[in-house]
Short mmCIF file of C-alpha atoms in Angstrom, two decimals:
data_model
loop_
_atom_site.label_atom_id
_atom_site.label_comp_id
_atom_site.label_asym_id
_atom_site.label_seq_id
_atom_site.Cartn_x
_atom_site.Cartn_y
_atom_site.Cartn_z
CA GLY A 1 110.62 104.84 81.67
CA GLN A 2 110.43 106.89 85.43
CA GLN A 3 113.80 108.32 86.63
CA VAL A 4 113.48 108.72 90.23
CA GLN A 5 115.70 110.84 91.59
CA GLN A 6 116.72 111.72 94.92
CA SER A 7 118.92 114.47 97.05
CA PRO A 8 121.44 114.42 99.06
CA ALA A 9 122.58 111.67 98.34
CA SER A 10 124.08 110.93 101.80
CA LEU A 11 123.07 113.41 105.59
CA VAL A 12 124.85 113.66 108.70
CA LEU A 13 122.73 115.69 111.40
CA GLN A 14 123.06 116.94 115.35
CA GLU A 15 120.46 114.73 117.09
CA GLY A 16 116.81 117.36 117.54
CA GLU A 17 117.67 119.29 113.78
CA ASN A 18 115.93 118.72 110.81
CA ALA A 19 116.30 116.85 107.25
CA GLU A 20 114.65 118.12 104.11
CA LEU A 21 115.12 115.39 101.88
CA GLN A 22 113.78 116.19 97.80
CA CYS A 23 112.50 113.88 95.58
CA ASN A 24 112.48 114.46 91.68
CA PHE A 25 110.89 112.85 88.93
CA SER A 26 110.52 112.37 85.59
CA SER A 27 106.78 111.88 84.29
CA THR A 28 103.11 111.94 86.04
CA ALA A 29 103.00 110.29 89.19
CA THR A 30 99.66 109.11 90.15
CA GLN A 31 101.64 107.85 93.22
CA LEU A 32 104.73 108.60 96.05
CA GLN A 33 105.59 106.78 97.99
CA TRP A 34 107.71 107.28 100.50
CA PHE A 35 109.99 104.54 102.73
CA TYR A 36 112.29 103.64 105.11
CA GLN A 37 114.99 101.00 105.27
CA SER A 38 116.74 100.72 107.91
CA PRO A 39 120.62 99.45 108.77
CA GLY A 40 119.83 96.25 109.12
CA GLY A 41 118.09 96.61 105.78
CA SER A 42 114.19 95.96 106.68
CA LEU A 43 111.53 98.14 104.64
CA VAL A 44 108.28 100.51 105.96
CA SER A 45 106.47 102.42 103.93
CA LEU A 46 106.25 105.56 105.81
CA LEU A 47 103.33 107.30 104.06
CA SER A 48 101.61 108.26 100.64
CA ASN A 49 101.21 111.96 98.95
CA PRO A 50 100.74 111.94 95.02
CA SER A 51 99.47 115.47 96.16
CA GLY A 52 99.01 117.94 98.03
CA THR A 53 100.59 117.94 101.98
CA LYS A 54 100.59 115.04 104.39
CA HIS A 55 101.25 114.32 108.42
CA THR A 56 102.46 112.20 110.41
CA GLY A 57 104.21 112.48 113.54
CA ARG A 58 107.34 114.60 112.61
CA LEU A 59 107.36 113.45 109.11
CA THR A 60 105.86 115.73 106.59
CA SER A 61 105.22 115.47 102.95
CA THR A 62 104.93 117.98 100.76
CA THR A 63 104.77 116.51 96.62
CA VAL A 64 103.72 119.13 93.76
CA THR A 65 102.97 117.53 90.88
CA LYS A 66 103.29 119.43 88.03
CA GLU A 67 106.50 120.66 88.83
CA ARG A 68 107.09 116.63 89.85
CA ARG A 69 108.38 116.99 92.97
CA SER A 70 108.26 116.04 95.95
CA SER A 71 110.07 116.39 99.96
CA LEU A 72 110.09 114.88 102.79
CA HIS A 73 111.02 117.20 105.99
CA ILE A 74 111.73 114.85 109.77
CA SER A 75 111.44 117.82 112.28
CA SER A 76 113.84 116.76 115.75
CA SER A 77 115.72 114.37 114.50
CA GLN A 78 116.25 111.73 116.59
CA THR A 79 119.31 109.24 116.14
CA THR A 80 115.93 106.18 115.95
CA ASP A 81 116.05 108.42 112.70
CA SER A 82 118.90 107.13 110.23
CA GLY A 83 119.07 104.78 107.85
CA THR A 84 117.96 105.29 104.18
CA TYR A 85 115.07 107.23 102.87
CA LEU A 86 114.00 106.11 98.95
CA CYS A 87 111.10 107.35 97.52
CA ALA A 88 108.49 105.25 94.78
CA ILE A 89 106.74 106.15 91.88
CA GLU A 90 104.06 104.72 90.43
CA ASP A 91 103.32 106.04 86.68
CA SER A 92 100.10 105.02 85.04
CA GLY A 93 101.91 101.65 85.54
CA THR A 94 101.00 99.06 88.00
CA TYR A 95 104.09 99.26 89.61
CA GLN A 96 106.86 101.14 91.89
CA ARG A 97 109.50 102.76 90.91
CA PHE A 98 112.33 103.21 93.58
CA GLY A 99 114.98 106.14 94.10
CA THR A 100 118.08 105.86 95.01
CA GLY A 101 117.49 106.87 98.85
CA THR A 102 118.94 108.90 100.84
CA LYS A 103 121.18 108.28 103.34
CA LEU A 104 120.56 109.87 107.16
CA GLN A 105 123.07 109.49 109.71
CA VAL A 106 121.91 111.46 113.06
CA VAL A 107 124.50 111.84 116.04
CA PRO A 108 124.41 112.47 119.54
CA GLU B 1 99.75 92.92 110.60
CA ALA B 2 100.60 92.40 107.23
CA ALA B 3 103.23 89.32 106.61
CA VAL B 4 105.79 88.80 103.89
CA THR B 5 108.07 85.73 104.33
CA GLN B 6 110.98 85.24 102.59
CA SER B 7 113.45 82.54 101.54
CA PRO B 8 116.10 81.59 102.41
CA ARG B 9 117.62 84.25 104.01
CA SER B 10 120.97 84.16 102.66
CA LYS B 11 122.25 81.74 99.93
CA VAL B 12 126.13 81.70 98.00
CA ALA B 13 125.37 79.91 95.39
CA VAL B 14 127.98 78.83 92.70
CA THR B 15 128.07 80.87 89.05
CA GLY B 16 126.12 78.76 86.08
CA GLY B 17 123.87 77.24 89.16
CA LYS B 18 120.03 77.01 90.18
CA VAL B 19 119.31 79.17 92.61
CA THR B 20 114.74 79.51 93.46
CA LEU B 21 113.74 82.26 95.93
CA SER B 22 110.21 81.98 97.42
CA CYS B 23 108.02 84.15 98.70
CA HIS B 24 104.85 83.51 101.81
CA GLN B 25 102.61 85.90 102.00
CA THR B 26 99.43 85.90 104.47
CA ASN B 27 97.72 89.59 103.03
CA ASN B 28 95.86 87.45 101.31
CA HIS B 29 96.97 90.30 98.79
CA ASP B 30 96.17 90.00 94.99
CA TYR B 31 99.81 91.46 94.14
CA MET B 32 103.18 89.99 94.62
CA TYR B 33 106.53 92.10 93.53
CA TRP B 34 110.69 90.76 93.15
CA TYR B 35 113.09 93.76 93.86
CA ARG B 36 116.89 93.79 93.89
CA GLN B 37 118.82 96.27 95.05
CA ASP B 38 122.74 97.04 94.98
CA THR B 39 124.18 99.86 96.36
CA GLY B 40 123.90 102.26 94.27
CA HIS B 41 120.76 101.23 92.25
CA GLY B 42 118.16 100.80 94.00
CA LEU B 43 115.44 99.17 94.35
CA ARG B 44 115.05 97.58 90.86
CA LEU B 45 111.58 95.71 90.71
CA ILE B 46 111.89 92.48 87.53
CA HIS B 47 108.23 90.67 87.46
CA TYR B 48 105.39 90.99 89.75
CA SER B 49 102.23 88.93 89.27
CA TYR B 50 98.63 89.89 89.82
CA VAL B 51 96.99 87.07 89.99
CA ALA B 52 98.30 83.23 90.59
CA ASP B 53 99.65 81.25 87.31
CA SER B 54 100.52 84.57 85.69
CA THR B 55 103.56 86.90 86.15
CA GLU B 56 105.28 89.89 83.98
CA LYS B 57 107.80 91.23 83.97
CA GLY B 58 109.34 94.41 85.88
CA ASP B 59 112.13 97.01 83.91
CA ILE B 60 115.48 94.25 84.61
CA PRO B 61 113.63 90.73 84.02
CA ASP B 62 116.71 89.02 81.87
CA GLY B 63 118.07 86.47 83.39
CA TYR B 64 114.97 85.52 85.69
CA LYS B 65 112.17 83.61 85.89
CA ALA B 66 108.55 84.35 88.40
CA SER B 67 106.45 81.84 89.80
CA ARG B 68 103.05 82.36 91.73
CA PRO B 69 101.76 78.77 91.39
CA SER B 70 98.88 79.97 94.28
CA GLN B 71 98.15 83.96 95.21
CA GLU B 72 100.53 82.96 98.42
CA ASN B 73 104.17 82.51 97.16
CA PHE B 74 106.20 84.01 93.85
CA SER B 75 109.25 82.23 93.72
CA LEU B 76 112.32 83.93 91.25
CA ILE B 77 114.18 81.52 89.73
CA LEU B 78 117.76 81.60 88.84
CA GLU B 79 118.05 79.03 85.61
CA LEU B 80 122.00 79.61 85.50
CA ALA B 81 123.13 81.81 88.28
CA SER B 82 125.51 84.45 86.88
CA LEU B 83 128.07 86.82 89.03
CA SER B 84 126.42 89.47 87.90
CA GLN B 85 123.32 88.41 90.06
CA THR B 86 125.50 89.00 93.58
CA ALA B 87 122.60 91.27 95.29
CA VAL B 88 120.16 91.70 98.24
CA TYR B 89 116.35 90.41 96.38
CA PHE B 90 113.63 91.89 97.99
CA CYS B 91 109.40 90.11 97.70
CA ALA B 92 106.41 92.27 98.20
CA SER B 93 102.57 92.30 98.13
CA SER B 94 100.45 95.29 98.19
CA ASP B 95 96.33 95.11 97.77
CA LYS B 96 94.34 95.21 93.76
CA SER B 97 97.08 97.34 92.61
CA SER B 98 100.35 99.44 93.80
CA ALA B 99 98.53 102.33 94.67
CA GLU B 100 98.40 100.42 98.57
CA THR B 101 101.29 100.26 100.25
CA LEU B 102 103.40 97.77 100.03
CA TYR B 103 105.04 95.23 102.38
CA PHE B 104 108.28 94.35 102.09
CA GLY B 105 109.66 90.81 103.18
CA SER B 106 113.54 91.12 105.41
CA GLY B 107 115.66 90.16 102.22
CA THR B 108 117.79 87.34 100.72
CA ARG B 109 120.93 88.62 100.36
CA LEU B 110 121.70 86.06 96.98
CA THR B 111 125.78 85.58 96.83
CA VAL B 112 126.72 83.93 94.21
CA LEU B 113 130.27 82.34 93.26
#
């Protein structure tokens, strides 16, 4: 089945720095989503980007389908960005599989 | 605002006991899912459903049953709880297919002793 690898596993940034998170997957993705999990555990979708580049606020995702990779760029990081970022992939099946996430800590 | 409500928020169960986790959505979504989250494993799908009275197996269904009595409700049942089922369980819903955004509940922390 689909394998989803995220890197780095953890990241510490100074406030204002940029973050680059990576997601690699093993087979063709028909859907790719980035999720944010707060330190308290709640999960929300950030954006959906199965191919190309998509922007929302300070977030930019670039997915290169044929290379089976996606990145999430967070610009001008804030302490409130701290949490875990999860990549989820759907291939030809009917549900999404998740990576193990990147834990981001932004310090003042 | 899409809403997925899980109950209970936390539960302590004994090994061999029966546990039922409940999920209710007011999104009018066809698809509902149960995921478990363990440290180092991320979220893994246990069961899902795309229509009432029907459930499907996900990647890790062993030891779990699911029930979808109505479009709004989806339960996860552990008939004989085991220590290895200690985890945080998330319910989610989506519209028509999983290509749509998943809306998650707040999770249930289950501890099996």
